Amino acid sequence: MSNVYILRLFVIYWHSICDLDNYKIKDMPKILIVDDDKGIRQTLRDILEFEKYKVEEAVDGLDCMVKIKQASYDVVILDIKMPKMDGMDVMDKVRALRPDLPVVMISGHGNIDTAVESVKKGAFDFIQKPPDLNRLLITIRNAMDKSSLITDKKVLIKKINRKEVVEIVGDSSVMKEIKSTIEVIAPTEARVMIHGENGTGKELVARKIHQESGRNEQPLIEVNCAAIPSELIESELFGHEKGSFTSAHKSRAGKFELAHEGTLFLDEIGDMSLSAQAKVLRALQENRITRVGGDKEILVNVRIIAATNKDLRKEIAKGNFREDLYHRLAVIIVHVPSLRDRKEDIPQLVQHFADKICKEYNVPVKAFEPRAIKELQKPNWSGNIRELRNVIERLIILSKDSITTKDVKNFVSGVQPPSTGIDKVLDKFDTLEQLQEYIAEVYKTREHSYAR
Ligand SMILES: Nc1ncnc2c1ncn2[C@@H]1O[C@H](COP(=O)(O)OP(=O)(O)OP(=O)(O)O)[C@@H](O)[C@H]1O
Ligand SMILES: [Mg+2]
């Protein structure tokens, strides 16, 4: 074998080792140690490198901030007592810049209280000096798990969001206006209150706002405040610690935490209990929540979109809804009109739902005769778009080929007839409660006039 050949083999071998090394280094979790004490930095580095972590050091808070801006880390180990910038201040700054990055505080004997405080403010955990080897490694591993869980969650959310395209159908002038409002407000951080009757598309509007916002890589978490019993709503929103009530067998994050950096959609907010309203108000004011039965404050960064079919002004007057919360939430108000006020959208909606439903049922698209579509513009549609969708589904399932006026008349029995005099009166009321109040009022007036 010639010398040149041996040399080439050696070079190939050397490159493969280097590549392997690079590969390992690239994939090794990266830890930033921030401590002004060189001895502590060196000890931690030795331990962590032995455990196959990639380690970098920062000598103080400023150095830490520079490094965090330039590179990405999986965990930061941060000393509490440092010159120039105190560890607690550094933690606040790190969390503001990289909210998902777990920070483990290192504390001396003299600052255990501060360490506990730091955990309340959002540090992942703390370890005492001199570090106990086992405790250090377990804490780092747990912090790594959290970090990778967050990464997995982000990848998952990206996948889900990529699939979903929220489409708001309708070109009536009012819908055009709503679409252009969404375009303007979505990229902002403004809180939005969506108002409209049942089935008008409030949730769809909320999803569209989230999708068009800068938070669309993060989750949109929905809470139906009407569907959750009032004694459970607080735990649903803010989470709970194990044992905080009889059925709390495990600690659980609430919707606020799950929506961190994303959007929280508080649906049917008009049905939220007053005590939950007070807590939501506090969470919005302070951007912090505390789990039920817990004492740790958790920083949350959520954009709130709320929806209701109630007239919240009237609910405020009745003492059912907090005015201060209303003003916090209703920065932008979007009113979604009823379908009977935009019947010109019906042909487009029919086509949209027909295409969608046929695809779902895997059947060829069924055509609607123009007169059948005109027939569908006659009812009052008190259940709005949801009701229209159900009717289209029924027509597609039950009719043979293309859909005729006769089919519509035959199968659309559940749909209300065109508006009559009494309908016009009923239209004035959004809820049964309002109608009952009106009837009571009429009776009172009558009784009064009979008495005279
Ligand atoms: N403009 C629209 N274009 C396409 N589909 C729509 C439109 N508006 C509503 N929908 C569809 O109609 C159904 C009802 O809409 P949505 O759930 O958003 O209404 P909602 O106002 O939240 O109803 P509820 O008050 O009952 O909660 C959904 O399937 C939604 O996708
Ligand atoms: Mg809804």
Short mmCIF file of C-alpha atoms and ligand atoms in Angstrom, two decimals:
data_model
loop_
_atom_site.label_atom_id
_atom_site.label_comp_id
_atom_site.label_asym_id
_atom_site.label_seq_id
_atom_site.Cartn_x
_atom_site.Cartn_y
_atom_site.Cartn_z
CA MET A 1 0.00 0.00 0.00
CA SER A 2 1.50 3.33 -0.98
CA ASN A 3 2.07 6.06 1.61
CA VAL A 4 -0.30 8.41 -0.26
CA TYR A 5 -3.06 5.81 -0.09
CA ILE A 6 -2.54 5.33 3.66
CA LEU A 7 -2.57 9.09 4.13
CA ARG A 8 -5.88 9.37 2.18
CA LEU A 9 -7.43 6.62 4.30
CA PHE A 10 -6.30 8.45 7.41
CA VAL A 11 -7.80 11.73 6.15
CA ILE A 12 -11.14 10.00 5.39
CA TYR A 13 -11.08 8.39 8.84
CA TRP A 14 -10.22 11.73 10.48
CA HIS A 15 -13.07 13.52 8.66
CA SER A 16 -15.54 10.87 9.70
CA ILE A 17 -14.51 11.32 13.35
CA CYS A 18 -14.79 15.09 13.05
CA ASP A 19 -18.21 14.81 11.38
CA LEU A 20 -19.38 12.48 14.08
CA ASP A 21 -18.11 14.89 16.68
CA ASN A 22 -19.75 17.84 15.00
CA TYR A 23 -22.95 15.93 14.71
CA LYS A 24 -22.84 15.06 18.40
CA ILE A 25 -22.02 18.60 19.40
CA LYS A 26 -24.77 19.99 17.19
CA ASP A 27 -27.31 17.69 18.82
CA MET A 28 -26.04 17.96 22.36
CA PRO A 29 -28.32 20.02 24.64
CA LYS A 30 -26.79 23.39 25.30
CA ILE A 31 -26.53 24.95 28.76
CA LEU A 32 -25.52 28.48 29.64
CA ILE A 33 -23.93 28.90 33.08
CA VAL A 34 -24.14 32.46 34.42
CA ASP A 35 -22.04 33.07 37.52
CA ASP A 36 -19.42 35.62 38.45
CA ASP A 37 -17.54 32.97 40.44
CA LYS A 38 -15.06 31.29 38.11
CA GLY A 39 -14.69 28.29 40.45
CA ILE A 40 -18.44 27.55 40.38
CA ARG A 41 -18.55 27.93 36.59
CA GLN A 42 -15.65 25.50 36.22
CA THR A 43 -17.16 22.91 38.61
CA LEU A 44 -20.55 23.01 36.86
CA ARG A 45 -18.88 22.86 33.45
CA ASP A 46 -16.86 19.77 34.42
CA ILE A 47 -19.93 17.94 35.71
CA LEU A 48 -22.16 18.88 32.80
CA GLU A 49 -19.61 18.22 30.08
CA PHE A 50 -18.96 14.84 31.60
CA GLU A 51 -22.71 14.25 31.22
CA LYS A 52 -22.42 15.16 27.51
CA TYR A 53 -23.97 18.58 27.67
CA LYS A 54 -22.57 21.42 25.64
CA VAL A 55 -21.68 24.21 28.04
CA GLU A 56 -21.10 27.92 27.61
CA GLU A 57 -20.34 30.47 30.28
CA ALA A 58 -21.35 34.04 31.00
CA VAL A 59 -19.55 36.06 33.66
CA ASP A 60 -22.45 38.35 34.57
CA GLY A 61 -26.01 39.38 33.64
CA LEU A 62 -24.98 41.59 30.74
CA ASP A 63 -22.80 38.89 29.24
CA CYS A 64 -25.75 36.46 29.69
CA MET A 65 -28.13 38.73 27.78
CA VAL A 66 -25.66 39.18 24.93
CA LYS A 67 -25.20 35.39 24.64
CA ILE A 68 -28.94 34.66 24.80
CA LYS A 69 -29.62 37.13 22.00
CA GLN A 70 -26.95 35.52 19.83
CA ALA A 71 -27.52 31.81 20.35
CA SER A 72 -30.16 29.39 21.47
CA TYR A 73 -29.84 27.39 24.69
CA ASP A 74 -31.90 24.61 26.24
CA VAL A 75 -31.38 25.63 29.86
CA VAL A 76 -29.82 28.57 31.71
CA ILE A 77 -28.22 28.12 35.12
CA LEU A 78 -28.23 31.50 36.78
CA ASP A 79 -26.56 32.73 39.95
CA ILE A 80 -28.73 34.94 42.14
CA LYS A 81 -26.05 37.19 43.58
CA MET A 82 -23.96 38.88 40.95
CA PRO A 83 -22.44 42.32 40.48
CA LYS A 84 -23.87 44.74 37.84
CA MET A 85 -27.18 42.96 37.38
CA ASP A 86 -28.89 40.96 40.10
CA GLY A 87 -29.88 37.36 39.15
CA MET A 88 -33.58 38.12 39.67
CA ASP A 89 -33.42 41.02 37.18
CA VAL A 90 -31.54 38.85 34.74
CA MET A 91 -34.24 36.18 35.06
CA ASP A 92 -36.98 38.73 34.27
CA LYS A 93 -35.07 39.86 31.20
CA VAL A 94 -34.37 36.29 30.05
CA ARG A 95 -38.04 35.37 30.45
CA ALA A 96 -39.15 38.47 28.57
CA LEU A 97 -36.83 37.61 25.69
CA ARG A 98 -37.20 33.80 25.71
CA PRO A 99 -40.30 32.86 27.71
CA ASP A 100 -39.88 29.15 26.97
CA LEU A 101 -36.29 28.91 28.13
CA PRO A 102 -36.10 27.16 31.53
CA VAL A 103 -33.98 29.06 34.06
CA VAL A 104 -32.49 27.22 37.03
CA MET A 105 -31.31 29.55 39.78
CA ILE A 106 -28.22 28.84 41.92
CA SER A 107 -28.43 30.16 45.44
CA GLY A 108 -26.06 30.41 48.36
CA HIS A 109 -27.24 29.73 51.93
CA GLY A 110 -28.01 33.40 52.42
CA ASN A 111 -30.51 33.72 49.60
CA ILE A 112 -32.84 30.73 49.78
CA ASP A 113 -35.83 33.05 50.22
CA THR A 114 -34.91 34.88 47.04
CA ALA A 115 -34.57 31.52 45.26
CA VAL A 116 -38.08 30.51 46.38
CA GLU A 117 -39.34 33.90 45.23
CA SER A 118 -37.66 33.39 41.85
CA VAL A 119 -39.54 30.11 41.38
CA LYS A 120 -42.79 31.93 42.16
CA LYS A 121 -41.88 34.46 39.49
CA GLY A 122 -41.27 31.82 36.86
CA ALA A 123 -37.82 30.25 37.38
CA PHE A 124 -37.93 26.52 36.65
CA ASP A 125 -36.25 25.56 39.94
CA PHE A 126 -33.23 26.36 42.08
CA ILE A 127 -30.19 24.47 43.29
CA GLN A 128 -28.09 25.29 46.31
CA LYS A 129 -24.38 26.00 46.39
CA PRO A 130 -22.30 23.88 46.59
CA PRO A 131 -24.36 21.90 44.07
CA ASP A 132 -25.39 18.39 45.00
CA LEU A 133 -24.53 16.28 41.96
CA ASN A 134 -27.72 14.20 41.84
CA ARG A 135 -30.03 17.10 42.47
CA LEU A 136 -28.25 19.18 39.84
CA LEU A 137 -28.52 16.51 37.16
CA ILE A 138 -32.15 15.69 37.92
CA THR A 139 -33.10 19.37 37.82
CA ILE A 140 -31.27 19.87 34.52
CA ARG A 141 -32.91 16.77 33.03
CA ASN A 142 -36.38 17.94 34.10
CA ALA A 143 -35.69 21.38 32.66
CA MET A 144 -34.52 19.76 29.40
CA ASP A 145 -37.72 17.70 29.30
CA LYS A 146 -39.75 20.89 29.65
CA SER A 147 -37.74 22.55 26.93
CA SER A 148 -38.16 19.65 24.51
CA LEU A 149 -41.86 19.31 25.37
CA ILE A 150 -42.30 22.93 24.36
CA THR A 151 -40.41 22.32 21.12
CA ASP A 152 -42.56 19.24 20.38
CA LYS A 153 -45.69 21.26 21.13
CA LYS A 154 -44.55 24.01 18.76
CA VAL A 155 -43.87 21.52 15.95
CA LEU A 156 -47.32 19.99 16.53
CA ILE A 157 -49.05 23.37 16.51
CA LYS A 158 -47.27 24.30 13.29
CA LYS A 159 -48.53 21.09 11.71
CA ILE A 160 -52.11 21.68 12.90
CA ASN A 161 -52.13 25.33 11.88
CA ARG A 162 -50.75 24.55 8.46
CA LYS A 163 -53.69 22.25 7.76
CA GLU A 164 -56.46 24.59 8.83
CA VAL A 165 -57.51 27.41 6.55
CA VAL A 166 -60.27 29.47 8.04
CA GLU A 167 -62.57 30.74 5.33
CA ILE A 168 -65.27 33.29 5.98
CA VAL A 169 -67.73 33.07 3.12
CA GLY A 170 -69.94 35.99 2.09
CA ASP A 171 -69.50 39.14 0.08
CA SER A 172 -72.41 41.18 1.41
CA SER A 173 -71.30 44.68 2.35
CA VAL A 174 -71.50 43.86 6.06
CA MET A 175 -69.36 40.75 5.66
CA LYS A 176 -66.85 42.67 3.55
CA GLU A 177 -66.63 45.17 6.37
CA ILE A 178 -66.07 42.40 8.93
CA LYS A 179 -63.35 40.86 6.78
CA SER A 180 -61.53 44.16 6.41
CA THR A 181 -61.83 44.82 10.16
CA ILE A 182 -60.28 41.40 10.79
CA GLU A 183 -57.44 42.23 8.41
CA VAL A 184 -56.68 45.40 10.35
CA ILE A 185 -57.05 44.11 13.91
CA ALA A 186 -55.64 40.58 13.57
CA PRO A 187 -51.95 41.56 13.54
CA THR A 188 -52.39 43.81 16.59
CA GLU A 189 -52.54 42.67 20.18
CA ALA A 190 -55.94 44.30 20.73
CA ARG A 191 -58.53 42.34 22.68
CA VAL A 192 -61.67 41.64 20.72
CA MET A 193 -65.28 41.16 21.76
CA ILE A 194 -67.39 39.35 19.18
CA HIS A 195 -71.12 39.73 19.46
CA GLY A 196 -73.85 38.00 17.52
CA GLU A 197 -76.78 35.58 17.65
CA ASN A 198 -76.26 31.84 17.90
CA GLY A 199 -74.77 30.24 14.83
CA THR A 200 -73.76 33.48 13.08
CA GLY A 201 -70.06 32.59 12.91
CA LYS A 202 -68.57 34.16 16.05
CA GLU A 203 -66.16 31.29 16.61
CA LEU A 204 -65.14 31.36 12.95
CA VAL A 205 -64.31 35.07 13.27
CA ALA A 206 -62.23 34.35 16.40
CA ARG A 207 -60.32 31.58 14.57
CA LYS A 208 -59.70 33.86 11.60
CA ILE A 209 -58.31 36.61 13.83
CA HIS A 210 -55.94 34.13 15.47
CA GLN A 211 -54.87 32.69 12.14
CA GLU A 212 -54.05 36.09 10.70
CA SER A 213 -52.21 37.19 13.85
CA GLY A 214 -48.55 36.99 14.78
CA ARG A 215 -49.52 34.37 17.35
CA ASN A 216 -50.63 31.80 14.77
CA GLU A 217 -47.68 29.52 15.45
CA GLN A 218 -48.99 29.18 19.00
CA PRO A 219 -52.26 27.59 20.08
CA LEU A 220 -55.73 29.03 20.00
CA ILE A 221 -57.29 27.70 23.19
CA GLU A 222 -61.05 27.78 23.46
CA VAL A 223 -63.12 27.81 26.62
CA ASN A 224 -66.89 27.62 26.51
CA CYS A 225 -67.77 29.49 29.68
CA ALA A 226 -71.42 28.42 29.46
CA ALA A 227 -70.64 24.71 29.28
CA ILE A 228 -68.48 24.56 32.42
CA PRO A 229 -70.14 24.51 35.85
CA SER A 230 -69.30 27.66 37.81
CA GLU A 231 -67.46 25.71 40.52
CA LEU A 232 -65.09 24.28 37.90
CA ILE A 233 -64.50 27.31 35.71
CA GLU A 234 -61.66 28.70 37.83
CA SER A 235 -59.74 25.45 37.74
CA GLU A 236 -60.43 25.19 34.00
CA LEU A 237 -59.07 28.68 33.37
CA PHE A 238 -56.23 28.83 35.86
CA GLY A 239 -55.41 25.15 36.48
CA HIS A 240 -55.09 23.54 39.88
CA GLU A 241 -52.57 21.92 42.15
CA LYS A 242 -52.89 18.31 43.24
CA GLY A 243 -55.22 17.93 46.23
CA SER A 244 -56.66 21.44 45.98
CA PHE A 245 -60.15 19.89 45.84
CA THR A 246 -61.53 16.38 46.19
CA SER A 247 -61.24 15.33 42.56
CA ALA A 248 -57.90 17.08 41.94
CA HIS A 249 -55.81 13.90 41.80
CA LYS A 250 -53.13 15.52 39.65
CA SER A 251 -51.84 19.04 39.12
CA ARG A 252 -53.15 20.48 35.89
CA ALA A 253 -52.38 23.53 33.80
CA GLY A 254 -55.32 25.77 33.02
CA LYS A 255 -56.34 27.30 29.71
CA PHE A 256 -54.46 30.53 30.42
CA GLU A 257 -51.21 28.59 30.75
CA LEU A 258 -51.95 26.46 27.70
CA ALA A 259 -52.62 29.59 25.66
CA HIS A 260 -49.30 31.16 26.69
CA GLU A 261 -48.03 33.24 23.73
CA GLY A 262 -51.14 32.27 21.80
CA THR A 263 -54.79 33.28 21.91
CA LEU A 264 -57.42 32.45 24.49
CA PHE A 265 -60.96 32.40 23.15
CA LEU A 266 -63.48 32.96 25.95
CA ASP A 267 -66.69 31.85 24.29
CA GLU A 268 -70.06 32.72 25.86
CA ILE A 269 -68.31 35.07 28.25
CA GLY A 270 -71.69 36.49 29.27
CA ASP A 271 -72.29 33.26 31.19
CA MET A 272 -69.14 33.47 33.29
CA SER A 273 -69.68 33.66 37.06
CA LEU A 274 -68.87 36.94 38.82
CA SER A 275 -66.13 35.33 40.90
CA ALA A 276 -64.43 33.93 37.79
CA GLN A 277 -64.83 37.37 36.15
CA ALA A 278 -62.90 38.96 39.03
CA LYS A 279 -60.06 36.48 38.59
CA VAL A 280 -59.95 36.92 34.83
CA LEU A 281 -59.78 40.67 35.35
CA ARG A 282 -56.82 40.26 37.69
CA ALA A 283 -55.07 37.94 35.23
CA LEU A 284 -55.53 40.53 32.46
CA GLN A 285 -54.27 43.37 34.63
CA GLU A 286 -51.18 41.58 35.90
CA ASN A 287 -50.44 39.05 33.17
CA ARG A 288 -50.01 36.51 35.95
CA ILE A 289 -52.17 33.70 37.22
CA THR A 290 -52.11 31.40 40.22
CA ARG A 291 -53.41 27.86 39.97
CA VAL A 292 -56.30 26.92 42.29
CA GLY A 293 -54.72 25.71 45.54
CA GLY A 294 -51.28 26.96 44.50
CA ASP A 295 -49.20 29.90 45.61
CA LYS A 296 -46.81 30.19 42.68
CA GLU A 297 -47.50 33.03 40.29
CA ILE A 298 -47.19 32.07 36.67
CA LEU A 299 -46.47 34.64 33.99
CA VAL A 300 -48.85 34.40 31.06
CA ASN A 301 -48.82 36.23 27.80
CA VAL A 302 -52.15 35.68 26.07
CA ARG A 303 -54.31 37.60 23.68
CA ILE A 304 -57.95 37.38 24.62
CA ILE A 305 -60.82 37.16 22.19
CA ALA A 306 -64.24 36.87 23.79
CA ALA A 307 -67.66 36.14 22.30
CA THR A 308 -71.21 36.36 23.48
CA ASN A 309 -74.77 36.34 22.22
CA LYS A 310 -75.85 38.43 25.20
CA ASP A 311 -76.13 42.19 25.36
CA LEU A 312 -73.37 42.74 27.91
CA ARG A 313 -74.43 46.35 28.52
CA LYS A 314 -77.76 45.04 29.79
CA GLU A 315 -75.97 42.34 31.81
CA ILE A 316 -73.83 45.08 33.40
CA ALA A 317 -76.98 47.04 34.28
CA LYS A 318 -78.45 43.91 35.89
CA GLY A 319 -75.26 43.33 37.89
CA ASN A 320 -74.42 40.09 36.08
CA PHE A 321 -71.31 41.34 34.34
CA ARG A 322 -68.43 43.46 35.60
CA GLU A 323 -68.16 46.77 33.79
CA ASP A 324 -64.39 47.00 34.33
CA LEU A 325 -63.92 43.59 32.72
CA TYR A 326 -66.15 44.60 29.84
CA HIS A 327 -63.98 47.62 29.10
CA ARG A 328 -60.82 45.52 29.31
CA LEU A 329 -62.21 43.00 26.84
CA ALA A 330 -64.18 45.11 24.42
CA VAL A 331 -61.31 47.12 22.99
CA ILE A 332 -62.51 46.19 19.52
CA ILE A 333 -66.12 45.10 19.06
CA VAL A 334 -67.10 42.97 16.09
CA HIS A 335 -70.80 42.45 15.57
CA VAL A 336 -71.62 39.45 13.39
CA PRO A 337 -75.06 40.06 11.84
CA SER A 338 -77.80 37.46 11.65
CA LEU A 339 -78.23 35.57 8.38
CA ARG A 340 -81.64 37.15 7.72
CA ASP A 341 -79.86 40.50 7.53
CA ARG A 342 -77.51 39.31 4.81
CA LYS A 343 -79.55 36.94 2.70
CA GLU A 344 -77.52 37.91 -0.36
CA ASP A 345 -74.74 35.70 1.11
CA ILE A 346 -76.96 32.59 0.95
CA PRO A 347 -76.12 31.47 -2.64
CA GLN A 348 -72.38 31.60 -1.87
CA LEU A 349 -72.85 29.83 1.47
CA VAL A 350 -74.98 27.10 -0.15
CA GLN A 351 -72.26 26.45 -2.73
CA HIS A 352 -69.57 26.47 -0.06
CA PHE A 353 -71.35 24.01 2.23
CA ALA A 354 -72.48 21.80 -0.69
CA ASP A 355 -68.86 21.42 -1.86
CA LYS A 356 -67.63 20.77 1.65
CA ILE A 357 -70.33 18.27 2.60
CA CYS A 358 -70.09 16.30 -0.66
CA LYS A 359 -66.35 16.05 -0.09
CA GLU A 360 -66.92 14.84 3.48
CA TYR A 361 -69.42 12.19 2.29
CA ASN A 362 -67.23 11.38 -0.67
CA VAL A 363 -70.07 11.83 -3.18
CA PRO A 364 -70.04 13.81 -6.46
CA VAL A 365 -70.97 17.47 -5.94
CA LYS A 366 -74.74 17.92 -6.19
CA ALA A 367 -75.94 21.04 -7.99
CA PHE A 368 -78.64 23.33 -6.63
CA GLU A 369 -81.12 24.61 -9.21
CA PRO A 370 -81.19 28.45 -9.18
CA ARG A 371 -84.86 28.42 -8.07
CA ALA A 372 -83.97 26.08 -5.18
CA ILE A 373 -81.40 28.58 -3.99
CA LYS A 374 -84.01 31.36 -4.19
CA GLU A 375 -86.29 29.16 -2.07
CA LEU A 376 -83.51 28.88 0.51
CA GLN A 377 -83.44 32.68 0.76
CA LYS A 378 -87.03 32.75 2.03
CA PRO A 379 -86.85 31.34 5.58
CA ASN A 380 -86.04 33.42 8.59
CA TRP A 381 -83.02 31.30 9.62
CA SER A 382 -83.26 31.92 13.34
CA GLY A 383 -80.46 29.37 13.83
CA ASN A 384 -78.39 31.35 11.32
CA ILE A 385 -75.53 29.79 9.39
CA ARG A 386 -75.38 26.66 11.51
CA GLU A 387 -79.01 25.95 10.67
CA LEU A 388 -78.42 26.63 6.97
CA ARG A 389 -75.48 24.23 6.99
CA ASN A 390 -77.58 21.48 8.57
CA VAL A 391 -80.31 21.99 5.99
CA ILE A 392 -77.81 21.73 3.13
CA GLU A 393 -76.46 18.54 4.66
CA ARG A 394 -79.97 17.13 4.93
CA LEU A 395 -80.72 18.05 1.30
CA ILE A 396 -77.53 16.45 0.04
CA ILE A 397 -78.19 13.23 1.91
CA LEU A 398 -81.87 12.94 1.04
CA SER A 399 -82.15 14.21 -2.53
CA LYS A 400 -81.26 12.05 -5.52
CA ASP A 401 -79.49 14.21 -8.09
CA SER A 402 -79.55 17.96 -8.37
CA ILE A 403 -81.53 19.79 -5.71
CA THR A 404 -84.83 21.33 -6.81
CA THR A 405 -87.31 23.77 -5.29
CA LYS A 406 -89.50 20.78 -4.48
CA ASP A 407 -86.67 19.17 -2.49
CA VAL A 408 -86.21 22.35 -0.55
CA LYS A 409 -89.91 22.58 0.21
CA ASN A 410 -90.06 18.87 1.14
CA PHE A 411 -86.98 18.62 3.26
CA VAL A 412 -86.72 22.01 4.82
CA SER A 413 -89.53 21.45 7.26
CA GLY A 414 -87.43 22.42 10.25
CA VAL A 415 -86.79 25.86 8.83
CA GLN A 416 -89.07 28.61 9.98
CA PRO A 417 -91.42 30.27 7.46
CA PRO A 418 -90.80 33.80 6.24
CA SER A 419 -91.02 36.51 8.79
CA THR A 420 -94.53 37.37 9.92
CA GLY A 421 -95.71 40.12 12.22
CA ILE A 422 -95.01 38.09 15.35
CA ASP A 423 -91.55 37.18 14.02
CA LYS A 424 -90.73 40.85 13.75
CA VAL A 425 -91.62 41.29 17.43
CA LEU A 426 -89.62 38.20 18.38
CA ASP A 427 -86.62 39.41 16.39
CA LYS A 428 -86.16 42.21 18.87
CA PHE A 429 -85.11 39.72 21.55
CA ASP A 430 -81.83 37.92 21.62
CA THR A 431 -82.70 35.59 24.45
CA LEU A 432 -85.72 33.90 25.97
CA GLU A 433 -85.03 35.81 29.18
CA GLN A 434 -85.46 39.15 27.38
CA LEU A 435 -88.73 37.94 25.86
CA GLN A 436 -89.98 36.81 29.30
CA GLU A 437 -89.11 40.19 30.75
CA TYR A 438 -90.99 41.89 27.93
CA ILE A 439 -94.10 39.72 28.48
CA ALA A 440 -93.99 40.41 32.24
CA GLU A 441 -93.73 44.12 31.49
CA VAL A 442 -96.72 43.99 29.10
CA TYR A 443 -98.80 42.12 31.71
CA LYS A 444 -97.89 44.65 34.36
CA THR A 445 -99.00 47.53 32.14
CA ARG A 446 -102.24 45.72 31.28
CA GLU A 447 -103.01 44.89 34.92
CA HIS A 448 -102.34 48.49 35.73
CA SER A 449 -104.74 49.78 33.07
CA TYR A 450 -107.45 47.17 33.99
CA ALA A 451 -107.15 48.22 37.63
CA ARG A 452 -107.97 51.75 36.61
N1 LIG B 1 -69.27 33.20 6.98
C1 LIG B 1 -69.14 31.88 7.10
N2 LIG B 1 -68.58 31.16 6.11
C2 LIG B 1 -68.47 29.84 6.20
N3 LIG B 1 -68.91 29.12 7.23
C3 LIG B 1 -69.47 29.76 8.25
C4 LIG B 1 -69.62 31.18 8.25
N4 LIG B 1 -70.17 31.56 9.39
C5 LIG B 1 -70.39 30.44 10.09
N5 LIG B 1 -69.96 29.36 9.43
C6 LIG B 1 -70.06 27.95 9.87
O1 LIG B 1 -71.28 27.83 10.57
C7 LIG B 1 -71.15 27.06 11.76
C8 LIG B 1 -71.49 27.91 12.97
O2 LIG B 1 -70.50 28.94 13.13
P1 LIG B 1 -69.85 29.30 14.54
O3 LIG B 1 -69.72 28.09 15.39
O4 LIG B 1 -68.63 30.10 14.29
O5 LIG B 1 -71.01 30.22 15.11
P2 LIG B 1 -71.20 30.85 16.57
O6 LIG B 1 -71.70 32.21 16.37
O7 LIG B 1 -69.96 30.68 17.35
O8 LIG B 1 -72.34 29.91 17.13
P3 LIG B 1 -72.81 29.73 18.68
O9 LIG B 1 -73.37 31.04 19.12
O10 LIG B 1 -73.87 28.69 18.58
O11 LIG B 1 -71.63 29.30 19.45
C9 LIG B 1 -69.73 26.56 11.75
O12 LIG B 1 -69.70 25.30 11.13
C10 LIG B 1 -68.98 27.58 10.90
O13 LIG B 1 -67.86 27.02 10.29
MG MG B 2 -69.69 29.66 19.21
#
